[in-house]
mmCIF file of N, CA and C in Angstrom:
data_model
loop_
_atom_site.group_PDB
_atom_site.id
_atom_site.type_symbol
_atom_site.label_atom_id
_atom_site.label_comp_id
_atom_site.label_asym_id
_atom_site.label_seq_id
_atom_site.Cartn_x
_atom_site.Cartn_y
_atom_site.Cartn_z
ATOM 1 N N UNK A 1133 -2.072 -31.604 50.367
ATOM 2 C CA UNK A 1133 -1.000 -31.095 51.223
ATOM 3 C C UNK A 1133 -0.967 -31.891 52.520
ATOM 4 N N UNK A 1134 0.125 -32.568 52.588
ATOM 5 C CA UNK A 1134 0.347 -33.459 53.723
ATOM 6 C C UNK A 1134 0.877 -32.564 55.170
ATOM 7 N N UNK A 1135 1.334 -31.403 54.615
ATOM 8 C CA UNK A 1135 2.169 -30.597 55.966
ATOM 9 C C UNK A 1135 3.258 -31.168 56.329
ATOM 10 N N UNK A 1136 3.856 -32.352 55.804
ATOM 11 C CA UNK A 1136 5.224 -33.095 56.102
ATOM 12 C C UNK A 1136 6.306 -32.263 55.608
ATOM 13 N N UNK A 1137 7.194 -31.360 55.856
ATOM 14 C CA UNK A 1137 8.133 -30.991 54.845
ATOM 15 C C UNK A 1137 9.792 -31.279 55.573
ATOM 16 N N UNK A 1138 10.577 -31.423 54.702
ATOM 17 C CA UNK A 1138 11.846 -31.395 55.589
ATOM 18 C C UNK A 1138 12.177 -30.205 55.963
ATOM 19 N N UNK A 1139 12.964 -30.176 56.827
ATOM 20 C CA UNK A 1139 13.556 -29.575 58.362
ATOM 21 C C UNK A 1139 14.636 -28.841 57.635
ATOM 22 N N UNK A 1140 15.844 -29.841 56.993
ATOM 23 C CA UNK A 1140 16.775 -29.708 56.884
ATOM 24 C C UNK A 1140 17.521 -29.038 55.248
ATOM 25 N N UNK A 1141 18.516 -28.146 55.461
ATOM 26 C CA UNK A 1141 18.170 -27.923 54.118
ATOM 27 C C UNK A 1141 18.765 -28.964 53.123
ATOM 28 N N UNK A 1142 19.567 -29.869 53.085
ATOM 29 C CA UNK A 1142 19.334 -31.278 52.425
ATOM 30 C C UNK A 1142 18.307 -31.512 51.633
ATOM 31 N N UNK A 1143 17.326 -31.360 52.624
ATOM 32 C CA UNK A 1143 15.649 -32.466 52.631
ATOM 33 C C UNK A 1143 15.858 -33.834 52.815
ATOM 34 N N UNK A 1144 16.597 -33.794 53.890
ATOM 35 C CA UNK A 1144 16.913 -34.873 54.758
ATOM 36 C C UNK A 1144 16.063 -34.834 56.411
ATOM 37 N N UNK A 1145 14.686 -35.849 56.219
ATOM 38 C CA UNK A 1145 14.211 -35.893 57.404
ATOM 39 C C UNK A 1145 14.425 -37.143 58.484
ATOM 40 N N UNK A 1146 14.758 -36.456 59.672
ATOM 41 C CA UNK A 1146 15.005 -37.255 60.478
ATOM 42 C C UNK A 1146 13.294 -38.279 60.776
ATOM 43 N N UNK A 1147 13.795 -39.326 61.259
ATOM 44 C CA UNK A 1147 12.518 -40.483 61.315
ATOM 45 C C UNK A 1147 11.608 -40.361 62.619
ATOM 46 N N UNK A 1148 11.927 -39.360 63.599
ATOM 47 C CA UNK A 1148 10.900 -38.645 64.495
ATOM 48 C C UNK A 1148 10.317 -37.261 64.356
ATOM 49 N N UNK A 1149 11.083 -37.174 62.634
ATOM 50 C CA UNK A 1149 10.055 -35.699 62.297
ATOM 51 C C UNK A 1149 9.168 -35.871 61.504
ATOM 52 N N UNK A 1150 9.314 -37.496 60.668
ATOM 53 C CA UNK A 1150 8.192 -38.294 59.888
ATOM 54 C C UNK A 1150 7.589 -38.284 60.956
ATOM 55 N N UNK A 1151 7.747 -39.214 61.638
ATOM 56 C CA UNK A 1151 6.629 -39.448 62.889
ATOM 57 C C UNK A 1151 5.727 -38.323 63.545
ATOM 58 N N UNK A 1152 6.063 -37.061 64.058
ATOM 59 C CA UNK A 1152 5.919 -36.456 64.434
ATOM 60 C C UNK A 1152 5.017 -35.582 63.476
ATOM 61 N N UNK A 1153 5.038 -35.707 62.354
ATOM 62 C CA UNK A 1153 4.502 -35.175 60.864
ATOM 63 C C UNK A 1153 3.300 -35.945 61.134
ATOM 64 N N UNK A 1154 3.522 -37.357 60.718
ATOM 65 C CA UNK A 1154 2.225 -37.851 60.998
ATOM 66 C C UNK A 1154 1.189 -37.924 61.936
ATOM 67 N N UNK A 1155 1.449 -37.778 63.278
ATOM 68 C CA UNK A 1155 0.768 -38.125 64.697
ATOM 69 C C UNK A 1155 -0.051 -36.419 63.928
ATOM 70 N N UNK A 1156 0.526 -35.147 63.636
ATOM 71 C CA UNK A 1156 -0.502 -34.291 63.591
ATOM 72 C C UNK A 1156 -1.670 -34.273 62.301
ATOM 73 N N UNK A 1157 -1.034 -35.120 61.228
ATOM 74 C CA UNK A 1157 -2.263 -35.112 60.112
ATOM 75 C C UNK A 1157 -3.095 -36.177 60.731
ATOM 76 N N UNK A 1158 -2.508 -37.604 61.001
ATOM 77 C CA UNK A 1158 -3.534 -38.432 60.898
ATOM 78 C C UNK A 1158 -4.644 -38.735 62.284
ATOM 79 N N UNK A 1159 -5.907 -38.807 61.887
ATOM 80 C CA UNK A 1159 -6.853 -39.032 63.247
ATOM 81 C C UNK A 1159 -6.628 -40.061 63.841
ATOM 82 N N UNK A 1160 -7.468 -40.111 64.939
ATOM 83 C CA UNK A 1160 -7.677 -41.367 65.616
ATOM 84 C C UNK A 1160 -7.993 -42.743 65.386
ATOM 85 N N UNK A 1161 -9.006 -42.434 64.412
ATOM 86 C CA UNK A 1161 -9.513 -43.749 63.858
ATOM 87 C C UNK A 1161 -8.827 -43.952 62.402
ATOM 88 N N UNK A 1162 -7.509 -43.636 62.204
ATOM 89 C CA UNK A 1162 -6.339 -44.209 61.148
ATOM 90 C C UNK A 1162 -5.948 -45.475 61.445
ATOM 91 N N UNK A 1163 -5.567 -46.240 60.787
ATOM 92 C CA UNK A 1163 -5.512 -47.581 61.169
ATOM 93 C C UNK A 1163 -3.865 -47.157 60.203
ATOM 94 N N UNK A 1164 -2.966 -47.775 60.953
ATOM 95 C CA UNK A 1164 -1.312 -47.768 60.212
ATOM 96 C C UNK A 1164 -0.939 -49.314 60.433
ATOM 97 N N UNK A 1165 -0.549 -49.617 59.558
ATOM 98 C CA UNK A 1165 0.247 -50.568 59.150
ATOM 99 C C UNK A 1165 1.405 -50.634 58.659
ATOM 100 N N UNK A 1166 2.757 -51.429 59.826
ATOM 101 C CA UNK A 1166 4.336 -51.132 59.663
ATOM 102 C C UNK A 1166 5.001 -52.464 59.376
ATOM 103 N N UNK A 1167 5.719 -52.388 58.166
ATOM 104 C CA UNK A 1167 6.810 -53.295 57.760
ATOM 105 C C UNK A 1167 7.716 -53.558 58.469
ATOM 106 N N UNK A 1168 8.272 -54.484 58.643
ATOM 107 C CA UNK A 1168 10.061 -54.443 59.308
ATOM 108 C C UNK A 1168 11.345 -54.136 58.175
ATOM 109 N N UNK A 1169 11.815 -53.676 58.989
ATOM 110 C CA UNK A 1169 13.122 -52.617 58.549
ATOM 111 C C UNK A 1169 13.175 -51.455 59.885
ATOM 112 N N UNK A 1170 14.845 -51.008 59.302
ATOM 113 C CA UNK A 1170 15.310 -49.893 60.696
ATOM 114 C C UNK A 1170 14.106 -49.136 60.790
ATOM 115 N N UNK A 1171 13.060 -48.597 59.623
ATOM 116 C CA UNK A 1171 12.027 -47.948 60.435
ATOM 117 C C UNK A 1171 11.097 -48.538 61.687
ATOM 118 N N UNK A 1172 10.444 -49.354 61.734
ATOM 119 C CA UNK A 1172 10.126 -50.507 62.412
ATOM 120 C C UNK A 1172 10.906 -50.069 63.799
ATOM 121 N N UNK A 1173 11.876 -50.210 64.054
ATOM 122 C CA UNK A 1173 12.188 -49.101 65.819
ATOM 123 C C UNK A 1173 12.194 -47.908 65.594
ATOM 124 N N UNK A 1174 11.628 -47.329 64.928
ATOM 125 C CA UNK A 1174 11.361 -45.841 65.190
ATOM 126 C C UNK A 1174 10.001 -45.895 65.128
ATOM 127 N N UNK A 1175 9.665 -46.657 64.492
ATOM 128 C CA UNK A 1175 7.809 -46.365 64.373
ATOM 129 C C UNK A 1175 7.627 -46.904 65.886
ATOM 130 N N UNK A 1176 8.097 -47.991 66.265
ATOM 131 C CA UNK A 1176 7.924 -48.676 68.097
ATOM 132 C C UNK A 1176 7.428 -47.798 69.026
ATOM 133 N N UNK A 1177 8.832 -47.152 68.656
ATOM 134 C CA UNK A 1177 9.380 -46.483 69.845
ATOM 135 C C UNK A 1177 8.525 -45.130 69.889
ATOM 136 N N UNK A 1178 8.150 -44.318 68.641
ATOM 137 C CA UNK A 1178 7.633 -43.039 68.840
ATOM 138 C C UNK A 1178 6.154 -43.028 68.033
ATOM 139 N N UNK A 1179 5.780 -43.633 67.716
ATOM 140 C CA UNK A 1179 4.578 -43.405 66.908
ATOM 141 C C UNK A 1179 3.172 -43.821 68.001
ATOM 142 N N UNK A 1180 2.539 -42.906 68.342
ATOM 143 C CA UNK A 1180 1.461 -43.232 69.203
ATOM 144 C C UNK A 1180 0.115 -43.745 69.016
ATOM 145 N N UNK A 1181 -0.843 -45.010 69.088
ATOM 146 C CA UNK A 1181 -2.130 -45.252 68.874
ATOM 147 C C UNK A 1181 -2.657 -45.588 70.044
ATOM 148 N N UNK A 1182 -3.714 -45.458 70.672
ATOM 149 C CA UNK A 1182 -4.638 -45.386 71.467
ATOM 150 C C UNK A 1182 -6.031 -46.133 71.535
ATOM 151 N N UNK A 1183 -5.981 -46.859 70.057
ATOM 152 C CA UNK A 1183 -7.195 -47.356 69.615
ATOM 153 C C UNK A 1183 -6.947 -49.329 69.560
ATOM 154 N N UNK A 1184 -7.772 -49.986 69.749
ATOM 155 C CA UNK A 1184 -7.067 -51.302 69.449
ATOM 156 C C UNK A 1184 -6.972 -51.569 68.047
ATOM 157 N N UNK A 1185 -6.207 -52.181 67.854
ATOM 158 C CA UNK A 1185 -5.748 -53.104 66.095
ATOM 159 C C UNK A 1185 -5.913 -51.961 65.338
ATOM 160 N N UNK A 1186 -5.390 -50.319 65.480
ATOM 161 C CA UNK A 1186 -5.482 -49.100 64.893
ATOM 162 C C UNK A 1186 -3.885 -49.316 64.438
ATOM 163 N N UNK A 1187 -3.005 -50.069 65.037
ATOM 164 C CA UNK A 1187 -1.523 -49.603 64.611
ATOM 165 C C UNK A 1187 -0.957 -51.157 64.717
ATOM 166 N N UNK A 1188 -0.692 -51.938 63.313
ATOM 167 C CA UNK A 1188 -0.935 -53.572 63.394
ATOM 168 C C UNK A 1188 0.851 -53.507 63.169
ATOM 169 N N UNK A 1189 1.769 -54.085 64.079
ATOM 170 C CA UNK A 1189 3.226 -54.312 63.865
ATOM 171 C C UNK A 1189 3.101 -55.717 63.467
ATOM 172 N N UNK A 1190 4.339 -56.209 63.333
ATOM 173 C CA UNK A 1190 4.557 -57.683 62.745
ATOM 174 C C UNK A 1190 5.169 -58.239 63.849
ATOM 175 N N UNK A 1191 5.850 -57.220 65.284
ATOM 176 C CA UNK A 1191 6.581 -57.688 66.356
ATOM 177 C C UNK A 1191 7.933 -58.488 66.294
ATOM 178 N N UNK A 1192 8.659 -57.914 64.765
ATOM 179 C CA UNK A 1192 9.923 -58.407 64.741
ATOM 180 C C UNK A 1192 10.120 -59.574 64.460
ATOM 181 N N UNK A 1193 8.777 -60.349 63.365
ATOM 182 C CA UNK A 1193 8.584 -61.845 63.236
ATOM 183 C C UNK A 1193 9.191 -61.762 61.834
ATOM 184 N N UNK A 1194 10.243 -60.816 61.339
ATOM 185 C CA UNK A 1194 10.647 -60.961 60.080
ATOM 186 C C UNK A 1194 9.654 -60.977 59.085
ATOM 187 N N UNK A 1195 8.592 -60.557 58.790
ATOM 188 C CA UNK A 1195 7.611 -60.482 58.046
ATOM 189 C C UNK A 1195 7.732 -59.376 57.011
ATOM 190 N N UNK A 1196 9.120 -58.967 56.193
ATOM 191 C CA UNK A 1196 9.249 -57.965 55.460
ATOM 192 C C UNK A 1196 8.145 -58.346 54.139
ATOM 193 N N UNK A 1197 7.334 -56.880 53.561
ATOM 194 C CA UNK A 1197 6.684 -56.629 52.676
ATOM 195 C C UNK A 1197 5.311 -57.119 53.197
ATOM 196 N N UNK A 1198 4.911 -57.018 54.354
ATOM 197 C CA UNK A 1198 3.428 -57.135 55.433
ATOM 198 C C UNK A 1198 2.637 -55.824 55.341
ATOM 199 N N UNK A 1199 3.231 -54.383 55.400
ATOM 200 C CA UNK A 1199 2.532 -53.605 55.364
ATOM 201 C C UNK A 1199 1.283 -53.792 54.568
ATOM 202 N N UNK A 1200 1.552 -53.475 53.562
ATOM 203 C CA UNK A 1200 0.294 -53.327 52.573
ATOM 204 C C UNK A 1200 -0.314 -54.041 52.086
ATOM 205 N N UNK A 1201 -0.087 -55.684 52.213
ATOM 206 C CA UNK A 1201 -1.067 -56.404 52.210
ATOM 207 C C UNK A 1201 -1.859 -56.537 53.571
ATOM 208 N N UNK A 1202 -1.072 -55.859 54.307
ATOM 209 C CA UNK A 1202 -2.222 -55.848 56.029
ATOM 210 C C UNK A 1202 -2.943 -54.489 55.715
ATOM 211 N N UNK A 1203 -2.519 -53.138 54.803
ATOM 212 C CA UNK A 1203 -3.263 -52.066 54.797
ATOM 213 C C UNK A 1203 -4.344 -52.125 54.166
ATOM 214 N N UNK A 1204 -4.777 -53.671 52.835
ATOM 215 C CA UNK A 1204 -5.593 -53.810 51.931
ATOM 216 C C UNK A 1204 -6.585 -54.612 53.081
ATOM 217 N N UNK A 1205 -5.896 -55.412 53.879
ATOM 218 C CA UNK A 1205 -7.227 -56.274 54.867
ATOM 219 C C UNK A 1205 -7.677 -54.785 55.670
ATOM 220 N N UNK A 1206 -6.996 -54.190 56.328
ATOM 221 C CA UNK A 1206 -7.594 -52.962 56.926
ATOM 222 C C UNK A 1206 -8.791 -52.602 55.955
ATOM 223 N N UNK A 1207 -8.293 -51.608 55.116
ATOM 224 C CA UNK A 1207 -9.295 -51.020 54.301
ATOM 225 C C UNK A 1207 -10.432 -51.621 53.802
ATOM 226 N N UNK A 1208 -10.470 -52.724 53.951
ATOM 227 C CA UNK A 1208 -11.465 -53.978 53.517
ATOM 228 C C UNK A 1208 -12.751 -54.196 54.139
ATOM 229 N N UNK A 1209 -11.947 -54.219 55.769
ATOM 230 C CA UNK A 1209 -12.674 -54.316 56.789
ATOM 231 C C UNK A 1209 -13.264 -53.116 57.249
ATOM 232 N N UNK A 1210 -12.370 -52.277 57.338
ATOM 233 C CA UNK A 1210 -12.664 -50.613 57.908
ATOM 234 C C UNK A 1210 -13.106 -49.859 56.209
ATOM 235 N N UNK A 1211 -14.159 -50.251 55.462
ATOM 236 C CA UNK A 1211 -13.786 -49.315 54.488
ATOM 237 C C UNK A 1211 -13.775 -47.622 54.774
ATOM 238 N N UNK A 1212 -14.882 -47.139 55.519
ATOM 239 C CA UNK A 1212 -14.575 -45.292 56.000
ATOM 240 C C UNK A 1212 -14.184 -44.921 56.979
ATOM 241 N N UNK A 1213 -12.662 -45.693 56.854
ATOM 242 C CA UNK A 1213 -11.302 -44.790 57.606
ATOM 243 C C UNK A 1213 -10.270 -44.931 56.880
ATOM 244 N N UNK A 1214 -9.421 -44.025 57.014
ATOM 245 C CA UNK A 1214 -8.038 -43.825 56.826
ATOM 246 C C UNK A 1214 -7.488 -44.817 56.932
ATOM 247 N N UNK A 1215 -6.458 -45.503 56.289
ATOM 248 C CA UNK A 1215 -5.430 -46.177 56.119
ATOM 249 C C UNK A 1215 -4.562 -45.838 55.650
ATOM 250 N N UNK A 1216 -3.186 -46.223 56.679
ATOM 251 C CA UNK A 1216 -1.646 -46.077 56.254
ATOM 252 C C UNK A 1216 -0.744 -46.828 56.121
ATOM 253 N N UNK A 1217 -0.016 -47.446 55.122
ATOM 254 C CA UNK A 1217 1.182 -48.463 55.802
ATOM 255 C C UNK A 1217 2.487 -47.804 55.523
ATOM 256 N N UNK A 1218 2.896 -48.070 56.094
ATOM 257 C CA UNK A 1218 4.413 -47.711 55.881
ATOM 258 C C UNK A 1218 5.310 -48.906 55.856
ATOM 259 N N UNK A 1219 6.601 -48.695 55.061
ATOM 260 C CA UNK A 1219 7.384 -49.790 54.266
ATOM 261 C C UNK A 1219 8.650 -49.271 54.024
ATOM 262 N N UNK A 1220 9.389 -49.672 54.624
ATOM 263 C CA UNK A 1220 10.875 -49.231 53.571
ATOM 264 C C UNK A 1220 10.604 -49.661 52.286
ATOM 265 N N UNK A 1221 11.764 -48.973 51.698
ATOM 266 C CA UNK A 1221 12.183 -49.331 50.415
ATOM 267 C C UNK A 1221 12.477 -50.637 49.302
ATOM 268 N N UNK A 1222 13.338 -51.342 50.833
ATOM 269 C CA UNK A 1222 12.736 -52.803 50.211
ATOM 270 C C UNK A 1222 11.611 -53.302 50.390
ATOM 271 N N UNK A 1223 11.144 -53.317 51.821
ATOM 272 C CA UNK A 1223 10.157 -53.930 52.280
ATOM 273 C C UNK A 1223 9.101 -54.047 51.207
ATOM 274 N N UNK A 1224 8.868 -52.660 50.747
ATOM 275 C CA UNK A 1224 7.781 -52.464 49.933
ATOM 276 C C UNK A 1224 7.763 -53.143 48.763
ATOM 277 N N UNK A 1225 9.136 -53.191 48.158
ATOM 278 C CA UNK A 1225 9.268 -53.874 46.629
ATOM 279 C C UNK A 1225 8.764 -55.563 47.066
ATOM 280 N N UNK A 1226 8.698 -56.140 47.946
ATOM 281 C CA UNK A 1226 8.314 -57.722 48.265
ATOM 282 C C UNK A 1226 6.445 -57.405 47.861
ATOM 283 N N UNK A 1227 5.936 -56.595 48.216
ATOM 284 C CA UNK A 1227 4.681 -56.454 47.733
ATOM 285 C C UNK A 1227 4.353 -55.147 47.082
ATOM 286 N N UNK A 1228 4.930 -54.994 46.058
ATOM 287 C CA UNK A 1228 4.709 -53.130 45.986
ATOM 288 C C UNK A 1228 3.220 -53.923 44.494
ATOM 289 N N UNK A 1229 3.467 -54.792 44.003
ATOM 290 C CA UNK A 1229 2.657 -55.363 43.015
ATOM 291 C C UNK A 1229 1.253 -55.721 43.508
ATOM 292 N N UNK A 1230 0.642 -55.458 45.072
ATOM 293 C CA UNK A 1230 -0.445 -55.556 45.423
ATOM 294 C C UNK A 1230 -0.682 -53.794 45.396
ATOM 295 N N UNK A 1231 -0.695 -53.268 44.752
ATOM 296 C CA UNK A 1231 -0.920 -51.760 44.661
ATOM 297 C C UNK A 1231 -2.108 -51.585 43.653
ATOM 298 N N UNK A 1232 -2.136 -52.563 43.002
ATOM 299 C CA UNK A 1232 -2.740 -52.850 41.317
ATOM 300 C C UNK A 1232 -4.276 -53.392 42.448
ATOM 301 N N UNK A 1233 -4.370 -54.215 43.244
ATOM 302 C CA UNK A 1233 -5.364 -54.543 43.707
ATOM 303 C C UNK A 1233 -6.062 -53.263 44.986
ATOM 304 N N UNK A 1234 -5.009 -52.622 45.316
ATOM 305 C CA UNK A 1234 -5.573 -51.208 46.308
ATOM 306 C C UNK A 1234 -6.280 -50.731 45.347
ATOM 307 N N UNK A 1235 -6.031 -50.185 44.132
ATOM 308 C CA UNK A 1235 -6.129 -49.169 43.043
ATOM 309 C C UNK A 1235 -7.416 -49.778 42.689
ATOM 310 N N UNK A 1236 -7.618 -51.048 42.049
ATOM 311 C CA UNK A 1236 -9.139 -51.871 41.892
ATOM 312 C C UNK A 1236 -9.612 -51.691 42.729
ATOM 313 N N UNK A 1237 -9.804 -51.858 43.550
ATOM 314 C CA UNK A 1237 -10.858 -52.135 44.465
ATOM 315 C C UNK A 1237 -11.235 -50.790 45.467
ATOM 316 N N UNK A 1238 -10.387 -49.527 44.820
ATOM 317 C CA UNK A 1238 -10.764 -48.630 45.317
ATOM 318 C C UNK A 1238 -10.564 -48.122 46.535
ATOM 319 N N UNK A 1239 -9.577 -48.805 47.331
ATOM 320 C CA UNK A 1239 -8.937 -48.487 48.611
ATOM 321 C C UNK A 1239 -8.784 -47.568 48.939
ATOM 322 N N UNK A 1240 -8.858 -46.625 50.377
ATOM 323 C CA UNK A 1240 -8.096 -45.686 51.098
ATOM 324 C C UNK A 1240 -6.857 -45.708 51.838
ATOM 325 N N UNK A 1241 -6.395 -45.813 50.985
ATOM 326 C CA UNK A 1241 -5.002 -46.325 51.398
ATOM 327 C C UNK A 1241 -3.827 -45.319 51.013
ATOM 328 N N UNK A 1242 -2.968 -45.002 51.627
ATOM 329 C CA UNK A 1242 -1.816 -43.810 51.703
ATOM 330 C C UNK A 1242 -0.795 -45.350 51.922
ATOM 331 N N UNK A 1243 0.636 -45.102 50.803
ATOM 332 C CA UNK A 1243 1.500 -46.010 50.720
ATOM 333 C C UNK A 1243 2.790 -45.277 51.371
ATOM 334 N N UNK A 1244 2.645 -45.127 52.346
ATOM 335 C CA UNK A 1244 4.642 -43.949 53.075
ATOM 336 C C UNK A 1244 5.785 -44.903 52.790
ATOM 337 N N UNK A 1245 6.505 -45.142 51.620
ATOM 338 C CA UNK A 1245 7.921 -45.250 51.904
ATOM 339 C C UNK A 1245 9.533 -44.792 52.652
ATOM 340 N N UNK A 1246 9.565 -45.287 53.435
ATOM 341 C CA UNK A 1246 11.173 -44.755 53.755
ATOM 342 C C UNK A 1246 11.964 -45.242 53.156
ATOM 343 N N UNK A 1247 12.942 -44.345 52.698
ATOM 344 C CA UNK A 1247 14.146 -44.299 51.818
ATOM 345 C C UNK A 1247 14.998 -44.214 52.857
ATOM 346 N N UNK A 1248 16.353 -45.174 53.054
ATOM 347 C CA UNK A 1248 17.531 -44.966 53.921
ATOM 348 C C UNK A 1248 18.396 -43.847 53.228
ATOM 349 N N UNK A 1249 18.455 -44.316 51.704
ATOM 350 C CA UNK A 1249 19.038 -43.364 50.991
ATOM 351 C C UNK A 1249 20.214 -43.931 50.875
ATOM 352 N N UNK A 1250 20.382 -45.120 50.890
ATOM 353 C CA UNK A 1250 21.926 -46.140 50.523
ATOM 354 C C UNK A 1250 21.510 -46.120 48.831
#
């Protein structure tokens, strides 16, 4: 049970109630890792870390499908902590085939997709 649920009766969540979802499950020593896509200014702008190289952006260098091959070096390095990446929908499909190597090698790794829903 993640405690994330939508708001709306849709089940349409707005992208500062993801955020806001997450800042209360995940600890301190979570290490997140963010793709570019429209999520990418919402994660900027509202998602809070406090820790160094705990929250690794790409800084708008066009680096779509980075998440999760940066969440597999995380987990690699950090093996007992939490790891997150988050990815749009496309983003993710550019590496969604390094999932096969999380899964081997036994990773802690949580994969969050955003769906625009186009």
């Amino acid at each position: 049970e993640t405690g994330i649920k939508a708001t709306h009766e849709e089940g349409i969540l707005h992208p500062v109630e993801i955020i806001e979802s997450m800042q209360k499950v995940l600890t301190d020593d979570t290490t997140v890792t963010v793709d570019v896509g429209s999520h990418y200014i919402w994660m900027a702008r509202n998602f809070r870390s406090y820790n160094p190289r705990h929250l690794l952006f790409s800084n708008g260098m066009q680096t779509l499908g980075v998440a999760l091959p940066w969440a597999i070096s995380a987990a690699l390095v950090r093996p007992n902590t939490q790891v997150v990446s988050v990815a749009g929908d496309g983003g993710f499909l550019f590496s969604s085939q390094d999932l096969e190597t999380a899964v081997r090698k036994n990773l802690n790794i949580i994969q969050l997709i955003w769906n625009d829903g186009k």
